[in-house]
mmCIF file of C-alpha atoms in Angstrom:
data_model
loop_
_atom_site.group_PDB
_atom_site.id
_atom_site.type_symbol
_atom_site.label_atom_id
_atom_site.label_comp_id
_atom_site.label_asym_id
_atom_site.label_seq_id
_atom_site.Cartn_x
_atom_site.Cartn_y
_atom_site.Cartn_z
ATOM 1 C CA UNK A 285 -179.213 50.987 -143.409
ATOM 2 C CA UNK A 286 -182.839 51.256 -143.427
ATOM 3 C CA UNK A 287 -183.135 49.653 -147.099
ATOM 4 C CA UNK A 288 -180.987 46.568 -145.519
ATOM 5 C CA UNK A 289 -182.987 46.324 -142.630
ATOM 6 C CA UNK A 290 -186.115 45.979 -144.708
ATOM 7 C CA UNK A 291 -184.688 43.356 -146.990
ATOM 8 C CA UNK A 292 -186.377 39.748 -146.618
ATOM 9 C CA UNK A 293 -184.470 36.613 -145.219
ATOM 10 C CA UNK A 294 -185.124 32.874 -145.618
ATOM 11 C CA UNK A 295 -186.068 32.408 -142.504
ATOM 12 C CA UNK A 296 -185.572 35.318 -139.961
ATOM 13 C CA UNK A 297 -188.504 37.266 -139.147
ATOM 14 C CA UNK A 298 -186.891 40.536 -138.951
ATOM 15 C CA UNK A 299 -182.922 41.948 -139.865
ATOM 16 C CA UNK A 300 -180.446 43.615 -137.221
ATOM 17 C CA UNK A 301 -177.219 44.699 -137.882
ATOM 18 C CA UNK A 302 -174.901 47.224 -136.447
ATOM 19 C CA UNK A 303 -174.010 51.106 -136.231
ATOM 20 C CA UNK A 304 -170.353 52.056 -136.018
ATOM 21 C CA UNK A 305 -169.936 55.453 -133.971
ATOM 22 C CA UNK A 306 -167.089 57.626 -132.841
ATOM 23 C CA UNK A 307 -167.733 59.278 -129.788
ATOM 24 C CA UNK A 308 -166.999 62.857 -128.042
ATOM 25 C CA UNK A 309 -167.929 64.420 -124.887
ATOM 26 C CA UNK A 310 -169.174 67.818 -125.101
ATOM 27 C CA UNK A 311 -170.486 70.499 -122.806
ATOM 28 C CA UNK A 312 -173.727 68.887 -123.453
ATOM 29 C CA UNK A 313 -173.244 65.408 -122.902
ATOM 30 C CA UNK A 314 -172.139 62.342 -124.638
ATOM 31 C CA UNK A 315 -172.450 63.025 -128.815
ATOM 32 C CA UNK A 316 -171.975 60.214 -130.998
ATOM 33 C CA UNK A 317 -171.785 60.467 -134.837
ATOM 34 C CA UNK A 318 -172.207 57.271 -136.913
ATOM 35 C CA UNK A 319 -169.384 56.331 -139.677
ATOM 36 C CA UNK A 320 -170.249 52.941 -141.027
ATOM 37 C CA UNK A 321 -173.171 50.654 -140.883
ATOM 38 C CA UNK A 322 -172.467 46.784 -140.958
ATOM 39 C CA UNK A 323 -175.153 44.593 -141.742
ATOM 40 C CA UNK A 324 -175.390 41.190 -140.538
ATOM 41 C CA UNK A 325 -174.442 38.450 -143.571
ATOM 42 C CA UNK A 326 -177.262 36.309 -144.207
ATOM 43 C CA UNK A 327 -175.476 33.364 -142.709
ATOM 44 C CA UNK A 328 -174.866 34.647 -139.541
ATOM 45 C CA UNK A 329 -179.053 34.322 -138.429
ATOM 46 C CA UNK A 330 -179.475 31.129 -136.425
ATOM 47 C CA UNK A 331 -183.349 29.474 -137.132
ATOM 48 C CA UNK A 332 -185.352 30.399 -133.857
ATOM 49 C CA UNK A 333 -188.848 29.790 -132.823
ATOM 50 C CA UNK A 334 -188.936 32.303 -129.936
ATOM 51 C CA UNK A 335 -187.682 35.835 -131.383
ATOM 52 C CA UNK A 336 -187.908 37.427 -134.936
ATOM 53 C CA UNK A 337 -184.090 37.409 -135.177
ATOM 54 C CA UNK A 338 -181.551 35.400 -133.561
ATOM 55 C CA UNK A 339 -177.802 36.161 -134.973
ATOM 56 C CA UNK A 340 -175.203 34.322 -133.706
ATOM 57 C CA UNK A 341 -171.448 34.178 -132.598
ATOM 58 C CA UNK A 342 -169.828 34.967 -136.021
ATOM 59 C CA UNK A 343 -171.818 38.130 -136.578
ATOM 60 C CA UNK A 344 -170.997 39.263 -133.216
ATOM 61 C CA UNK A 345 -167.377 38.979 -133.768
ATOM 62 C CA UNK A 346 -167.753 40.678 -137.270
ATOM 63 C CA UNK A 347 -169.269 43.510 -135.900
ATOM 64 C CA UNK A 348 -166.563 43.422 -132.810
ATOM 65 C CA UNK A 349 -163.856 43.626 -135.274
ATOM 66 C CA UNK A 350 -165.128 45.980 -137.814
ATOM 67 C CA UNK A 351 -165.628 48.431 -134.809
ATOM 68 C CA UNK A 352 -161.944 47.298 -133.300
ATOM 69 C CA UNK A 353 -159.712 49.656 -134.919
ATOM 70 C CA UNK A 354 -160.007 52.299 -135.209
ATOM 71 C CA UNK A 355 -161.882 52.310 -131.513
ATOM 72 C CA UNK A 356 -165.602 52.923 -132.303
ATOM 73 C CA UNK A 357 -168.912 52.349 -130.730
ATOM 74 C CA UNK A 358 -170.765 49.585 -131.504
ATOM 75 C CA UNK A 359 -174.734 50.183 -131.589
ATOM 76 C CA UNK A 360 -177.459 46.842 -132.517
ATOM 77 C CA UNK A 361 -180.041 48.299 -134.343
ATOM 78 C CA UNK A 362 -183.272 47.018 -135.937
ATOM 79 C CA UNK A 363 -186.870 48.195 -135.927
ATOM 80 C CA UNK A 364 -190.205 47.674 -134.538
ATOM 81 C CA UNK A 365 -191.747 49.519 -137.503
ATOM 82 C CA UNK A 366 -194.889 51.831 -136.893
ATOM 83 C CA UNK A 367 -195.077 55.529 -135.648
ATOM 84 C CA UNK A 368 -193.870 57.913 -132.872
ATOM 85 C CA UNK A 369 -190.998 56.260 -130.261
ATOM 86 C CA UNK A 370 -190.517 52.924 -130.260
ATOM 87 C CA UNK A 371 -189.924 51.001 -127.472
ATOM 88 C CA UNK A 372 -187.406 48.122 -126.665
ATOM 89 C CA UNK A 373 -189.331 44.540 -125.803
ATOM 90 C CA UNK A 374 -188.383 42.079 -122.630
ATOM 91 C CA UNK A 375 -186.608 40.343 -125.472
ATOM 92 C CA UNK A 376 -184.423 43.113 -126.725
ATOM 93 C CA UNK A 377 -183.410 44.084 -123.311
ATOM 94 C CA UNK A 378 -182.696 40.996 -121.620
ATOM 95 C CA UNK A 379 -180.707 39.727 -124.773
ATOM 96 C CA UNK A 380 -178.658 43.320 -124.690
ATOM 97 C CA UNK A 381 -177.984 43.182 -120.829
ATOM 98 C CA UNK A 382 -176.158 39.420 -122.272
ATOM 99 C CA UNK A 383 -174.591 40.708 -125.186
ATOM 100 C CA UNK A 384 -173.505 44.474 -125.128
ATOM 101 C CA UNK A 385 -170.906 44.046 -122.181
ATOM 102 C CA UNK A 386 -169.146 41.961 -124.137
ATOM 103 C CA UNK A 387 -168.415 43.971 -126.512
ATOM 104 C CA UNK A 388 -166.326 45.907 -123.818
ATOM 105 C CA UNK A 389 -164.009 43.319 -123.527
ATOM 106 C CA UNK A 390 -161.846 44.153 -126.948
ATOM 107 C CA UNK A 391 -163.154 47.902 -127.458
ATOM 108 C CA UNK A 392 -163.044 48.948 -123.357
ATOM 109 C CA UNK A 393 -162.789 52.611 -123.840
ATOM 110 C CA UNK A 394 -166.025 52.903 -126.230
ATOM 111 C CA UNK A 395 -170.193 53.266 -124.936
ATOM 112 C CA UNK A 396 -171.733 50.864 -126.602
ATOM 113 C CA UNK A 397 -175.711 50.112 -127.108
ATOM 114 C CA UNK A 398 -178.791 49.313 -128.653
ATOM 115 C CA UNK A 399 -181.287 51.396 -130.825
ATOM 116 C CA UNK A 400 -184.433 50.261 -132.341
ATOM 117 C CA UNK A 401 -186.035 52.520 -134.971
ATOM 118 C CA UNK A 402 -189.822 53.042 -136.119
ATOM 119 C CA UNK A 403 -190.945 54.452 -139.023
ATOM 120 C CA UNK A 404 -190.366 57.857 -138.058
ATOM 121 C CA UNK A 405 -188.271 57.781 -134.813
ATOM 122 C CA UNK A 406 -185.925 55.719 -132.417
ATOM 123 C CA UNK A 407 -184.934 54.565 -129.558
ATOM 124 C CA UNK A 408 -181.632 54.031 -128.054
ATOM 125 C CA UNK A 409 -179.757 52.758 -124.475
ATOM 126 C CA UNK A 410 -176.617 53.270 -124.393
ATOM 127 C CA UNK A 411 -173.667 51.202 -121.731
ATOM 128 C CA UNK A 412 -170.944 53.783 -120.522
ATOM 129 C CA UNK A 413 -168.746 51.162 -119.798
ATOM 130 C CA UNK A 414 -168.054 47.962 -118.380
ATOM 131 C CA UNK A 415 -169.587 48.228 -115.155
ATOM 132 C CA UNK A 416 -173.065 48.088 -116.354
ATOM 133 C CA UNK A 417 -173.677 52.103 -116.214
ATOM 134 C CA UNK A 418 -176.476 52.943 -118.701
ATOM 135 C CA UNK A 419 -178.335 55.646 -120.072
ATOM 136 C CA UNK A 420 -181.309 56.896 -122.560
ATOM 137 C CA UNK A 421 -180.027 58.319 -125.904
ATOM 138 C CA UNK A 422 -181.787 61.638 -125.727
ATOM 139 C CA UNK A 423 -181.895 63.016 -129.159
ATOM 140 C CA UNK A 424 -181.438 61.441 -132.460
ATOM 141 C CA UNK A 425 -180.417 63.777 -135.424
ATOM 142 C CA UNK A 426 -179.773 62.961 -139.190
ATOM 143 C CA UNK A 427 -177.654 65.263 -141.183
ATOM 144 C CA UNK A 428 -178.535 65.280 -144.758
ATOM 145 C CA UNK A 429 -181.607 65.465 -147.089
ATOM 146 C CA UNK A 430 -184.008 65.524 -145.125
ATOM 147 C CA UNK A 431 -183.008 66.528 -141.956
ATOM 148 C CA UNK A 432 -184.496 65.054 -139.327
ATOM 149 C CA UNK A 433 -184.608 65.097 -135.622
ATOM 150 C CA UNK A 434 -186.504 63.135 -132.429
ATOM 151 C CA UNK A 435 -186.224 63.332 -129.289
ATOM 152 C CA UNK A 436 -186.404 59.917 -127.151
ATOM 153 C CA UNK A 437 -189.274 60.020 -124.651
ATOM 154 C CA UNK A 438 -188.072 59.612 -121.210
#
C-alpha cells in the first residue's frame, strides 16, 4: 500500500486509494482488520488546481464494488508524510463529509472512513452509519514484521 501510495503520477500531486476492512464488535469497541488494498488506476485522477489529488466518479465506484460483496468497510487513505500523528486538512474533511456517506448507500451495514498516514503513524475517522455518527480510530496496529502500533491522539 505504502509503496503504491508513493509511486509518481502525471499529474496528481499526491496518490489515494482505498482499504478494504471486515469489521467486529468486541468488548472493547469497534475492531477492524484490513483484507485488501485497492489502489486508484491512474485514470481515475481528474487534473485539479486546488488539491493534491482529485479522483473521480469511476474510482469511487471501483472501490464501492470491490468492497460490495462480500460486505466490507471501505477506508480512503493517503498520507501527509512527516512524523508523529498526522492530521486531516479542511480539504480532507469537507471532501469526506461529501463522499463517505455515500458509500452507505450499496454497503449500509458497514463503518466506513478515512485515514491519512505519516511516516510513522496515522490517523483515522471513522462513519458508523448513515446518519452521520462518527468517531476517532483509536489505535492502529500492524501484524507482521515489524510490528507496529500508534495510538491516535485525541
Amino acid at each position: 500500500m505504502r509503496a503504491d501510495l508513493e509511486r509518481r503520477h502525471e499529474f496528481a500531486y499526491e496518490r489515494v486509494g482505498f482499504m478494504l476492512a471486515a469489521a467486529t464488535q468486541t468488548a472493547s469497541g469497534l475492531m477492524l482488520m484490513v483484507q485488501d488494498y485497492h489502489p486508484v488506476a491512474d485514470d481515475d485522477y481528474e487534473q485539479s488546481h486546488t488539491v493534491g489529488a482529485q479522483i473521480g466518479s469511476d474510482a469511487m465506484r471501483k472501490a464501492i464494488q470491490a468492497a460490495y460483496r462480500p460486505s466490507r468497510t471501505l477506508l480512503h487513505v493517503h498520507t501527509h508524510h512527516g512524523r508523529g500523528t498526522p492530521h486531516f486538512s479542511g480539504v480532507d474533511l469537507r471532501s469526506a463529509d461529501k463522499f463517505v456517506p455515500s458509500f452507505f448507500n450499496p454497503i449500509p451495514k458497514m463503518p466506513h472512513g478515512l485515514i491519512v498516514l505519516s511516516d510513522d503513524s496515522a490517523a483515522g475517522k471513522l462513519w458508523l452509519g448513515a446518519n452521520g455518527e462518527q468517531t476517532v480510530i483509536s489505535q492502529f496496529i500492524r501484524v507482521g514484521a515489524p510490528y507496529w502500533r500508534a495510538w491516535a491522539s485525541r
